[in-house]
């Protein structure tokens, strides 16, 4: 098949494809019949000539030359005892026989009709099956010829008409939520135990058993039941509310939305029942539906796959069927995929919740609660069942006779899940108090603050957790809402369990900060770290012990991270990998840091206009010490390190507690501005970055810090750009150009090796390309020699020391 994928489309020239095929097979090997099939005689041959020519072609193709010649002679003289003459002409009409009368089918037409339709075998648009006329009648029985001819035709004509374009097989593969490996499904096997949020790959085998090429505009459709009454096109957006499936981008395997080729060697089936059985390159679709047009030549077969995901609208235990269509028309065949959802996850009660208790029975509410025996209709006062904390929370300590629960829940008329008395999203019920009227915290005002920009996923710019938007949230008790999910959410109860929360502050340990009372009872992901740079073991925890465990529920490999479609500064990376204490360098979230030098301690002890925290080299820090609400942390009266600083909606990108300029590069002669690096200064002192004396100070081991931020504004590099632009930079430097990944140095870019001191260069810093051939191509900071080899802001650094 002379065909190629060009931008996801298959292009071909049918007229040339009929002559030669290049789909993994050499030209020839059957080309004789295709070429012959394309010839059209200028005038209708006589019947004897037609029969003679057809017999010559078939006998030359499938038997030896000698038996073929004998068969031709025999066909010219039907007498068994006839002996062929030395100059017999196979094109001449047969001589009359004295003992046998020719059949009517061999009698020449004395007056040929010039308008007669040629034989079907000579019509390039008809079936390739031989025959004197386009009928379903079989050709003459070859046993009617003399006994020295072949006993039968080695390739008898098919007895049934071609099926045309059809789908004959389907598979449903599973994508492992941890390793992203594909687990192939059984051939035509029904997929059971289908789960919400998990990725699956539906694969179809398409066969063109028609005599000519077939154009396919592949579309995947689904319907409910084994034999759906209606079919719906699978949406290619993530997701469409009300529809149980969508065409998902395969980000678990690092594939952005689009199409990729399936090599012929990777086809599940190497043969097909088509007459020619020629394999063609397949197409894998991820986040695409419909797919690009393809062309299958006569006899070709291929495989098309689509990555799909079930949404929260897919009903538990329901069965759906997925099929392949050609544009608006279904493709015939038995190859459909049947998908059956698994049962709903079990109900798991959080601490303080309980199933009903039959009475009369002792009611035990725990070691600090009374045990009372009641009897139905006895008139006894109902026992006190403490559902929440006993220290002033409005969410708990209710008796069984109270109606206070109805402030948030409605037993019979609730419009939302978990019996919430207000319509979704969940924030609608929370903001009835947390708008400053019923609680001291005004969270509603943070979401309506005009200084908070809107989230922009395309640039990786996030300013708020999406608590005020509709989502698939059902319960933070269910790990399946987060495990392996891309459509993550951040409903209020995902971070806060109102029935057990209290006002206690977070406390520091050498293993990280324990969750504060505001996070008490909220689920999370526990981590067991391995070697540096490896993915740790992540386990669902019904209650977050450490504050970072709550964050790992969405910001680690436990879930699906957003696809890396823009520059590296926008990438969502696995924070459980970056913060692994076994790495060479990391911010001390799970354990104290590795830099215990006196210079680092002096930097932490010093002052700055944005200083908030006073940590030591042996401290651990909280996620909210950097990602917190800037309105709750003013340098004039800084809060304690364990204060409640939750970043609901924050004016700074990344929900940072202070501003950080870490993308847009500075222009020529743009001066140093401390506010560009305010986030760094909430912990570190400012003096090393404004002290232009190139002597070894007591608060940094890199004296050129100040020169980079103040004295290279007239550089020779290109003007403008961002840290993601290779070779960009002309003005003063940014902290992010040398400290690109600030959580940890596990994921450096441009082939750099992980290193210490959080040093890893941004993409705009390029390898050395100067005159020293020994250094060309190097991009490194050498801690042992205290040297840099690279090109930055247009200047080559040839192992420059400091």
PDB file of C-alpha atoms in Angstrom, residues 505-773:
ATOM      1  CA  UNK A 505      -2.394  25.226  65.448  1.00  0.00           C
ATOM      2  CA  UNK A 506       0.080  23.098  63.543  1.00  0.00           C
ATOM      3  CA  UNK A 507       3.110  21.824  65.449  1.00  0.00           C
ATOM      4  CA  UNK A 508       6.623  21.089  64.177  1.00  0.00           C
ATOM      5  CA  UNK A 509       8.408  17.750  64.272  1.00  0.00           C
ATOM      6  CA  UNK A 510      11.618  16.544  62.640  1.00  0.00           C
ATOM      7  CA  UNK A 511       9.425  14.593  60.214  1.00  0.00           C
ATOM      8  CA  UNK A 512       7.411  17.640  59.170  1.00  0.00           C
ATOM      9  CA  UNK A 513       4.603  19.736  60.598  1.00  0.00           C
ATOM     10  CA  UNK A 514       1.577  17.917  62.019  1.00  0.00           C
ATOM     11  CA  UNK A 515      -1.774  18.897  60.560  1.00  0.00           C
ATOM     12  CA  UNK A 516      -3.475  21.793  62.287  1.00  0.00           C
ATOM     13  CA  UNK A 517      -6.920  21.594  63.835  1.00  0.00           C
ATOM     14  CA  UNK A 518      -8.394  23.109  60.671  1.00  0.00           C
ATOM     15  CA  UNK A 519      -7.230  20.003  58.779  1.00  0.00           C
ATOM     16  CA  UNK A 520      -8.056  17.526  61.509  1.00  0.00           C
ATOM     17  CA  UNK A 521      -9.856  14.457  60.177  1.00  0.00           C
ATOM     18  CA  UNK A 522      -9.245  15.308  56.513  1.00  0.00           C
ATOM     19  CA  UNK A 523      -7.947  12.469  54.352  1.00  0.00           C
ATOM     20  CA  UNK A 524      -4.492  12.454  52.773  1.00  0.00           C
ATOM     21  CA  UNK A 525      -1.741  10.337  51.285  1.00  0.00           C
ATOM     22  CA  UNK A 526       0.997   8.848  53.476  1.00  0.00           C
ATOM     23  CA  UNK A 527       4.452   8.556  51.944  1.00  0.00           C
ATOM     24  CA  UNK A 528       7.306   6.073  52.377  1.00  0.00           C
ATOM     25  CA  UNK A 529      10.382   7.401  50.588  1.00  0.00           C
ATOM     26  CA  UNK A 530      12.881   5.390  48.601  1.00  0.00           C
ATOM     27  CA  UNK A 531      16.104   6.320  46.847  1.00  0.00           C
ATOM     28  CA  UNK A 532      16.703   9.826  45.543  1.00  0.00           C
ATOM     29  CA  UNK A 533      14.707  10.651  42.448  1.00  0.00           C
ATOM     30  CA  UNK A 534      12.393   7.645  42.737  1.00  0.00           C
ATOM     31  CA  UNK A 535       8.650   7.651  43.236  1.00  0.00           C
ATOM     32  CA  UNK A 536       7.870   6.876  46.867  1.00  0.00           C
ATOM     33  CA  UNK A 537       5.213   4.497  48.103  1.00  0.00           C
ATOM     34  CA  UNK A 538       1.986   6.486  48.394  1.00  0.00           C
ATOM     35  CA  UNK A 539      -0.860   5.100  50.513  1.00  0.00           C
ATOM     36  CA  UNK A 540      -4.320   6.489  51.102  1.00  0.00           C
ATOM     37  CA  UNK A 541      -4.848   7.682  54.685  1.00  0.00           C
ATOM     38  CA  UNK A 542      -8.318   8.412  56.045  1.00  0.00           C
ATOM     39  CA  UNK A 543      -6.742  11.080  58.258  1.00  0.00           C
ATOM     40  CA  UNK A 544      -3.736  13.260  57.423  1.00  0.00           C
ATOM     41  CA  UNK A 545      -1.132  13.057  60.179  1.00  0.00           C
ATOM     42  CA  UNK A 546       1.202  15.576  58.532  1.00  0.00           C
ATOM     43  CA  UNK A 547       0.068  18.690  56.754  1.00  0.00           C
ATOM     44  CA  UNK A 548       1.921  17.767  53.543  1.00  0.00           C
ATOM     45  CA  UNK A 549      -0.010  14.464  53.370  1.00  0.00           C
ATOM     46  CA  UNK A 550      -3.148  16.460  52.638  1.00  0.00           C
ATOM     47  CA  UNK A 551      -1.347  18.276  49.803  1.00  0.00           C
ATOM     48  CA  UNK A 552      -0.039  15.006  48.338  1.00  0.00           C
ATOM     49  CA  UNK A 553      -3.636  13.922  47.792  1.00  0.00           C
ATOM     50  CA  UNK A 554      -3.643  16.147  44.683  1.00  0.00           C
ATOM     51  CA  UNK A 555      -0.036  17.233  44.110  1.00  0.00           C
ATOM     52  CA  UNK A 556       1.751  13.885  43.858  1.00  0.00           C
ATOM     53  CA  UNK A 557       1.819  10.817  41.668  1.00  0.00           C
ATOM     54  CA  UNK A 558      -1.065   9.412  43.703  1.00  0.00           C
ATOM     55  CA  UNK A 559      -3.302  11.303  41.300  1.00  0.00           C
ATOM     56  CA  UNK A 560      -2.857  12.296  37.670  1.00  0.00           C
ATOM     57  CA  UNK A 561      -0.941  15.513  37.215  1.00  0.00           C
ATOM     58  CA  UNK A 562      -1.812  18.077  34.581  1.00  0.00           C
ATOM     59  CA  UNK A 563      -0.218  17.463  31.156  1.00  0.00           C
ATOM     60  CA  UNK A 564       3.065  19.224  30.411  1.00  0.00           C
ATOM     61  CA  UNK A 565       1.977  21.202  27.364  1.00  0.00           C
ATOM     62  CA  UNK A 566       3.705  24.582  27.807  1.00  0.00           C
ATOM     63  CA  UNK A 567       7.165  25.629  29.020  1.00  0.00           C
ATOM     64  CA  UNK A 568       8.899  23.772  31.859  1.00  0.00           C
ATOM     65  CA  UNK A 569       8.127  26.567  34.332  1.00  0.00           C
ATOM     66  CA  UNK A 570       4.422  25.661  34.010  1.00  0.00           C
ATOM     67  CA  UNK A 571       4.769  21.936  34.586  1.00  0.00           C
ATOM     68  CA  UNK A 572       2.909  20.224  37.413  1.00  0.00           C
ATOM     69  CA  UNK A 573       5.480  17.883  38.954  1.00  0.00           C
ATOM     70  CA  UNK A 574       5.251  15.151  41.556  1.00  0.00           C
ATOM     71  CA  UNK A 575       5.911  16.929  44.847  1.00  0.00           C
ATOM     72  CA  UNK A 576       6.389  13.646  46.698  1.00  0.00           C
ATOM     73  CA  UNK A 577       9.399  12.992  44.446  1.00  0.00           C
ATOM     74  CA  UNK A 578      10.769  16.540  44.652  1.00  0.00           C
ATOM     75  CA  UNK A 579      10.566  16.723  48.459  1.00  0.00           C
ATOM     76  CA  UNK A 580      12.105  13.295  49.120  1.00  0.00           C
ATOM     77  CA  UNK A 581      14.675  13.817  51.922  1.00  0.00           C
ATOM     78  CA  UNK A 582      17.010  11.367  50.173  1.00  0.00           C
ATOM     79  CA  UNK A 583      17.479  13.832  47.297  1.00  0.00           C
ATOM     80  CA  UNK A 584      20.656  15.893  47.064  1.00  0.00           C
ATOM     81  CA  UNK A 585      18.687  19.095  47.639  1.00  0.00           C
ATOM     82  CA  UNK A 586      15.123  19.941  48.671  1.00  0.00           C
ATOM     83  CA  UNK A 587      13.124  22.365  50.765  1.00  0.00           C
ATOM     84  CA  UNK A 588      12.829  20.857  54.268  1.00  0.00           C
ATOM     85  CA  UNK A 589       9.161  19.850  54.296  1.00  0.00           C
ATOM     86  CA  UNK A 590       9.525  16.192  55.292  1.00  0.00           C
ATOM     87  CA  UNK A 591      12.891  16.494  57.054  1.00  0.00           C
ATOM     88  CA  UNK A 592      15.498  19.171  57.866  1.00  0.00           C
ATOM     89  CA  UNK A 593      17.567  20.330  54.901  1.00  0.00           C
ATOM     90  CA  UNK A 594      21.072  19.236  53.901  1.00  0.00           C
ATOM     91  CA  UNK A 595      22.669  22.715  54.024  1.00  0.00           C
ATOM     92  CA  UNK A 596      23.704  23.191  57.658  1.00  0.00           C
ATOM     93  CA  UNK A 597      26.486  25.697  57.014  1.00  0.00           C
ATOM     94  CA  UNK A 598      27.018  28.791  59.140  1.00  0.00           C
ATOM     95  CA  UNK A 599      26.299  30.904  56.070  1.00  0.00           C
ATOM     96  CA  UNK A 600      22.853  29.320  55.698  1.00  0.00           C
ATOM     97  CA  UNK A 601      22.096  29.889  59.370  1.00  0.00           C
ATOM     98  CA  UNK A 602      23.173  33.523  59.022  1.00  0.00           C
ATOM     99  CA  UNK A 603      20.880  33.899  56.014  1.00  0.00           C
ATOM    100  CA  UNK A 604      17.943  32.525  58.024  1.00  0.00           C
ATOM    101  CA  UNK A 605      18.760  34.764  61.000  1.00  0.00           C
ATOM    102  CA  UNK A 606      19.055  37.979  58.958  1.00  0.00           C
ATOM    103  CA  UNK A 607      16.420  40.542  58.126  1.00  0.00           C
ATOM    104  CA  UNK A 608      14.501  41.650  55.050  1.00  0.00           C
ATOM    105  CA  UNK A 609      11.518  43.911  54.324  1.00  0.00           C
ATOM    106  CA  UNK A 610       9.368  40.786  53.827  1.00  0.00           C
ATOM    107  CA  UNK A 611      10.612  38.581  56.672  1.00  0.00           C
ATOM    108  CA  UNK A 612       7.942  36.355  58.231  1.00  0.00           C
ATOM    109  CA  UNK A 613       9.592  33.211  59.556  1.00  0.00           C
ATOM    110  CA  UNK A 614      12.620  32.571  61.763  1.00  0.00           C
ATOM    111  CA  UNK A 615      13.756  29.049  60.974  1.00  0.00           C
ATOM    112  CA  UNK A 616      17.075  27.310  61.597  1.00  0.00           C
ATOM    113  CA  UNK A 617      19.060  24.803  59.527  1.00  0.00           C
ATOM    114  CA  UNK A 618      17.496  22.066  61.657  1.00  0.00           C
ATOM    115  CA  UNK A 619      13.913  23.196  61.046  1.00  0.00           C
ATOM    116  CA  UNK A 620      11.203  21.746  58.907  1.00  0.00           C
ATOM    117  CA  UNK A 621       8.782  24.044  57.098  1.00  0.00           C
ATOM    118  CA  UNK A 622       5.110  23.877  56.167  1.00  0.00           C
ATOM    119  CA  UNK A 623       3.657  24.015  52.694  1.00  0.00           C
ATOM    120  CA  UNK A 624       1.642  27.071  53.784  1.00  0.00           C
ATOM    121  CA  UNK A 625       4.809  28.905  54.848  1.00  0.00           C
ATOM    122  CA  UNK A 626       5.261  29.499  51.110  1.00  0.00           C
ATOM    123  CA  UNK A 627       1.805  28.717  49.684  1.00  0.00           C
ATOM    124  CA  UNK A 628      -0.429  30.679  52.008  1.00  0.00           C
ATOM    125  CA  UNK A 629      -2.812  33.599  52.196  1.00  0.00           C
ATOM    126  CA  UNK A 630      -0.729  36.779  51.884  1.00  0.00           C
ATOM    127  CA  UNK A 631      -3.538  38.790  53.557  1.00  0.00           C
ATOM    128  CA  UNK A 632      -2.957  36.809  56.771  1.00  0.00           C
ATOM    129  CA  UNK A 633       0.828  37.287  56.868  1.00  0.00           C
ATOM    130  CA  UNK A 634       2.045  40.867  57.136  1.00  0.00           C
ATOM    131  CA  UNK A 635       5.746  41.483  57.865  1.00  0.00           C
ATOM    132  CA  UNK A 636       4.846  44.232  60.337  1.00  0.00           C
ATOM    133  CA  UNK A 637       3.122  41.742  62.630  1.00  0.00           C
ATOM    134  CA  UNK A 638       4.072  38.301  61.343  1.00  0.00           C
ATOM    135  CA  UNK A 639       2.044  35.309  62.529  1.00  0.00           C
ATOM    136  CA  UNK A 640       3.551  32.317  64.256  1.00  0.00           C
ATOM    137  CA  UNK A 641       4.888  29.633  61.958  1.00  0.00           C
ATOM    138  CA  UNK A 642       2.045  27.239  62.887  1.00  0.00           C
ATOM    139  CA  UNK A 643      -0.763  29.739  62.218  1.00  0.00           C
ATOM    140  CA  UNK A 644      -3.798  29.064  60.034  1.00  0.00           C
ATOM    141  CA  UNK A 645      -2.765  30.363  56.608  1.00  0.00           C
ATOM    142  CA  UNK A 646      -4.773  28.235  54.189  1.00  0.00           C
ATOM    143  CA  UNK A 647      -4.479  29.458  50.563  1.00  0.00           C
ATOM    144  CA  UNK A 648      -8.107  29.485  49.425  1.00  0.00           C
ATOM    145  CA  UNK A 649      -7.763  32.349  46.906  1.00  0.00           C
ATOM    146  CA  UNK A 650      -4.563  34.400  46.773  1.00  0.00           C
ATOM    147  CA  UNK A 651      -3.475  37.389  44.598  1.00  0.00           C
ATOM    148  CA  UNK A 652      -0.085  35.781  43.862  1.00  0.00           C
ATOM    149  CA  UNK A 653       0.367  33.143  41.157  1.00  0.00           C
ATOM    150  CA  UNK A 654       0.980  29.715  42.596  1.00  0.00           C
ATOM    151  CA  UNK A 655      -1.016  30.750  45.675  1.00  0.00           C
ATOM    152  CA  UNK A 656       2.241  32.079  47.107  1.00  0.00           C
ATOM    153  CA  UNK A 657       2.294  33.928  50.390  1.00  0.00           C
ATOM    154  CA  UNK A 658       4.457  36.647  48.797  1.00  0.00           C
ATOM    155  CA  UNK A 659       5.282  37.710  45.257  1.00  0.00           C
ATOM    156  CA  UNK A 660       7.963  35.914  43.229  1.00  0.00           C
ATOM    157  CA  UNK A 661       9.085  36.941  39.745  1.00  0.00           C
ATOM    158  CA  UNK A 662      10.182  33.621  38.325  1.00  0.00           C
ATOM    159  CA  UNK A 663       9.150  33.663  34.639  1.00  0.00           C
ATOM    160  CA  UNK A 664       9.302  37.017  32.848  1.00  0.00           C
ATOM    161  CA  UNK A 665      12.948  38.039  32.425  1.00  0.00           C
ATOM    162  CA  UNK A 666      14.095  41.566  33.158  1.00  0.00           C
ATOM    163  CA  UNK A 667      14.718  44.009  30.354  1.00  0.00           C
ATOM    164  CA  UNK A 668      17.920  46.006  29.696  1.00  0.00           C
ATOM    165  CA  UNK A 669      18.783  48.401  32.530  1.00  0.00           C
ATOM    166  CA  UNK A 670      15.762  47.313  34.618  1.00  0.00           C
ATOM    167  CA  UNK A 671      16.858  47.866  38.198  1.00  0.00           C
ATOM    168  CA  UNK A 672      16.785  45.501  41.138  1.00  0.00           C
ATOM    169  CA  UNK A 673      13.480  45.426  43.027  1.00  0.00           C
ATOM    170  CA  UNK A 674      13.217  43.560  46.313  1.00  0.00           C
ATOM    171  CA  UNK A 675       9.507  42.891  45.767  1.00  0.00           C
ATOM    172  CA  UNK A 676      10.419  40.650  42.797  1.00  0.00           C
ATOM    173  CA  UNK A 677      11.892  38.178  45.277  1.00  0.00           C
ATOM    174  CA  UNK A 678       9.629  38.769  48.289  1.00  0.00           C
ATOM    175  CA  UNK A 679       8.897  35.044  48.622  1.00  0.00           C
ATOM    176  CA  UNK A 680      12.595  34.262  49.120  1.00  0.00           C
ATOM    177  CA  UNK A 681      12.861  37.027  51.681  1.00  0.00           C
ATOM    178  CA  UNK A 682      10.094  35.646  53.945  1.00  0.00           C
ATOM    179  CA  UNK A 683      12.827  33.266  55.232  1.00  0.00           C
ATOM    180  CA  UNK A 684      16.191  34.553  53.932  1.00  0.00           C
ATOM    181  CA  UNK A 685      17.834  37.892  54.563  1.00  0.00           C
ATOM    182  CA  UNK A 686      18.206  40.415  51.742  1.00  0.00           C
ATOM    183  CA  UNK A 687      21.783  41.631  52.382  1.00  0.00           C
ATOM    184  CA  UNK A 688      23.690  39.103  50.184  1.00  0.00           C
ATOM    185  CA  UNK A 689      21.617  40.227  47.206  1.00  0.00           C
ATOM    186  CA  UNK A 690      22.412  43.940  47.509  1.00  0.00           C
ATOM    187  CA  UNK A 691      25.976  43.728  48.862  1.00  0.00           C
ATOM    188  CA  UNK A 692      28.156  44.365  45.788  1.00  0.00           C
ATOM    189  CA  UNK A 693      31.438  43.668  47.555  1.00  0.00           C
ATOM    190  CA  UNK A 694      32.843  40.523  45.957  1.00  0.00           C
ATOM    191  CA  UNK A 695      34.326  39.334  49.226  1.00  0.00           C
ATOM    192  CA  UNK A 696      33.212  36.273  51.104  1.00  0.00           C
ATOM    193  CA  UNK A 697      30.396  37.505  53.387  1.00  0.00           C
ATOM    194  CA  UNK A 698      29.118  35.584  56.371  1.00  0.00           C
ATOM    195  CA  UNK A 699      25.628  34.963  54.909  1.00  0.00           C
ATOM    196  CA  UNK A 700      26.325  33.371  51.514  1.00  0.00           C
ATOM    197  CA  UNK A 701      28.912  31.162  49.857  1.00  0.00           C
ATOM    198  CA  UNK A 702      28.243  32.781  46.485  1.00  0.00           C
ATOM    199  CA  UNK A 703      29.434  36.424  46.614  1.00  0.00           C
ATOM    200  CA  UNK A 704      28.321  37.211  43.008  1.00  0.00           C
ATOM    201  CA  UNK A 705      24.654  37.010  44.085  1.00  0.00           C
ATOM    202  CA  UNK A 706      24.381  40.796  44.231  1.00  0.00           C
ATOM    203  CA  UNK A 707      26.210  41.297  40.914  1.00  0.00           C
ATOM    204  CA  UNK A 708      23.819  38.976  39.119  1.00  0.00           C
ATOM    205  CA  UNK A 709      20.790  40.832  40.489  1.00  0.00           C
ATOM    206  CA  UNK A 710      22.190  44.363  40.103  1.00  0.00           C
ATOM    207  CA  UNK A 711      25.118  44.673  37.638  1.00  0.00           C
ATOM    208  CA  UNK A 712      24.435  42.712  34.432  1.00  0.00           C
ATOM    209  CA  UNK A 713      21.584  44.865  33.124  1.00  0.00           C
ATOM    210  CA  UNK A 714      23.532  45.798  29.974  1.00  0.00           C
ATOM    211  CA  UNK A 715      24.152  42.219  28.900  1.00  0.00           C
ATOM    212  CA  UNK A 716      24.548  41.209  25.286  1.00  0.00           C
ATOM    213  CA  UNK A 717      21.838  38.562  25.154  1.00  0.00           C
ATOM    214  CA  UNK A 718      18.448  38.904  23.435  1.00  0.00           C
ATOM    215  CA  UNK A 719      15.943  41.310  24.924  1.00  0.00           C
ATOM    216  CA  UNK A 720      12.761  40.086  26.644  1.00  0.00           C
ATOM    217  CA  UNK A 721      11.505  36.526  26.870  1.00  0.00           C
ATOM    218  CA  UNK A 722      10.940  34.166  29.776  1.00  0.00           C
ATOM    219  CA  UNK A 723      12.976  31.603  31.626  1.00  0.00           C
ATOM    220  CA  UNK A 724      11.503  28.992  29.255  1.00  0.00           C
ATOM    221  CA  UNK A 725      13.085  30.579  26.162  1.00  0.00           C
ATOM    222  CA  UNK A 726      16.430  29.034  25.258  1.00  0.00           C
ATOM    223  CA  UNK A 727      19.247  31.587  25.363  1.00  0.00           C
ATOM    224  CA  UNK A 728      17.002  34.498  26.404  1.00  0.00           C
ATOM    225  CA  UNK A 729      18.035  37.169  28.884  1.00  0.00           C
ATOM    226  CA  UNK A 730      19.681  40.565  28.657  1.00  0.00           C
ATOM    227  CA  UNK A 731      18.853  42.334  31.896  1.00  0.00           C
ATOM    228  CA  UNK A 732      19.590  41.597  35.538  1.00  0.00           C
ATOM    229  CA  UNK A 733      19.106  38.004  36.614  1.00  0.00           C
ATOM    230  CA  UNK A 734      16.240  36.371  38.482  1.00  0.00           C
ATOM    231  CA  UNK A 735      16.659  33.943  41.366  1.00  0.00           C
ATOM    232  CA  UNK A 736      14.740  31.395  39.261  1.00  0.00           C
ATOM    233  CA  UNK A 737      17.425  31.338  36.560  1.00  0.00           C
ATOM    234  CA  UNK A 738      19.823  29.514  38.882  1.00  0.00           C
ATOM    235  CA  UNK A 739      17.253  28.024  41.292  1.00  0.00           C
ATOM    236  CA  UNK A 740      14.691  26.840  38.748  1.00  0.00           C
ATOM    237  CA  UNK A 741      13.108  23.963  40.659  1.00  0.00           C
ATOM    238  CA  UNK A 742      12.715  25.225  44.218  1.00  0.00           C
ATOM    239  CA  UNK A 743      10.918  22.262  45.797  1.00  0.00           C
ATOM    240  CA  UNK A 744      13.865  20.011  44.957  1.00  0.00           C
ATOM    241  CA  UNK A 745      16.451  19.408  42.247  1.00  0.00           C
ATOM    242  CA  UNK A 746      15.151  15.997  41.144  1.00  0.00           C
ATOM    243  CA  UNK A 747      13.737  17.305  37.852  1.00  0.00           C
ATOM    244  CA  UNK A 748      16.422  19.578  36.304  1.00  0.00           C
ATOM    245  CA  UNK A 749      15.992  20.494  32.633  1.00  0.00           C
ATOM    246  CA  UNK A 750      18.272  20.292  29.579  1.00  0.00           C
ATOM    247  CA  UNK A 751      20.153  17.212  30.721  1.00  0.00           C
ATOM    248  CA  UNK A 752      21.530  18.673  33.937  1.00  0.00           C
ATOM    249  CA  UNK A 753      22.382  16.322  36.758  1.00  0.00           C
ATOM    250  CA  UNK A 754      20.695  16.788  40.160  1.00  0.00           C
ATOM    251  CA  UNK A 755      22.907  18.776  42.506  1.00  0.00           C
ATOM    252  CA  UNK A 756      22.994  20.479  45.904  1.00  0.00           C
ATOM    253  CA  UNK A 757      22.020  23.955  47.247  1.00  0.00           C
ATOM    254  CA  UNK A 758      18.863  23.925  45.079  1.00  0.00           C
ATOM    255  CA  UNK A 759      21.039  24.914  42.101  1.00  0.00           C
ATOM    256  CA  UNK A 760      19.480  23.903  38.781  1.00  0.00           C
ATOM    257  CA  UNK A 761      19.393  26.227  35.795  1.00  0.00           C
ATOM    258  CA  UNK A 762      16.338  27.439  33.894  1.00  0.00           C
ATOM    259  CA  UNK A 763      15.969  26.674  30.161  1.00  0.00           C
ATOM    260  CA  UNK A 764      17.163  30.169  29.175  1.00  0.00           C
ATOM    261  CA  UNK A 765      20.591  29.235  30.612  1.00  0.00           C
ATOM    262  CA  UNK A 766      22.282  27.253  27.855  1.00  0.00           C
ATOM    263  CA  UNK A 767      25.396  25.065  27.506  1.00  0.00           C
ATOM    264  CA  UNK A 768      28.764  26.712  26.924  1.00  0.00           C
ATOM    265  CA  UNK A 769      29.494  27.351  23.225  1.00  0.00           C
ATOM    266  CA  UNK A 770      32.669  29.450  23.425  1.00  0.00           C
ATOM    267  CA  UNK A 771      36.233  28.908  22.180  1.00  0.00           C
ATOM    268  CA  UNK A 772      37.391  26.271  24.672  1.00  0.00           C
ATOM    269  CA  UNK A 773      36.709  22.935  22.949  1.00  0.00           C
TER     270      UNK A 773
END
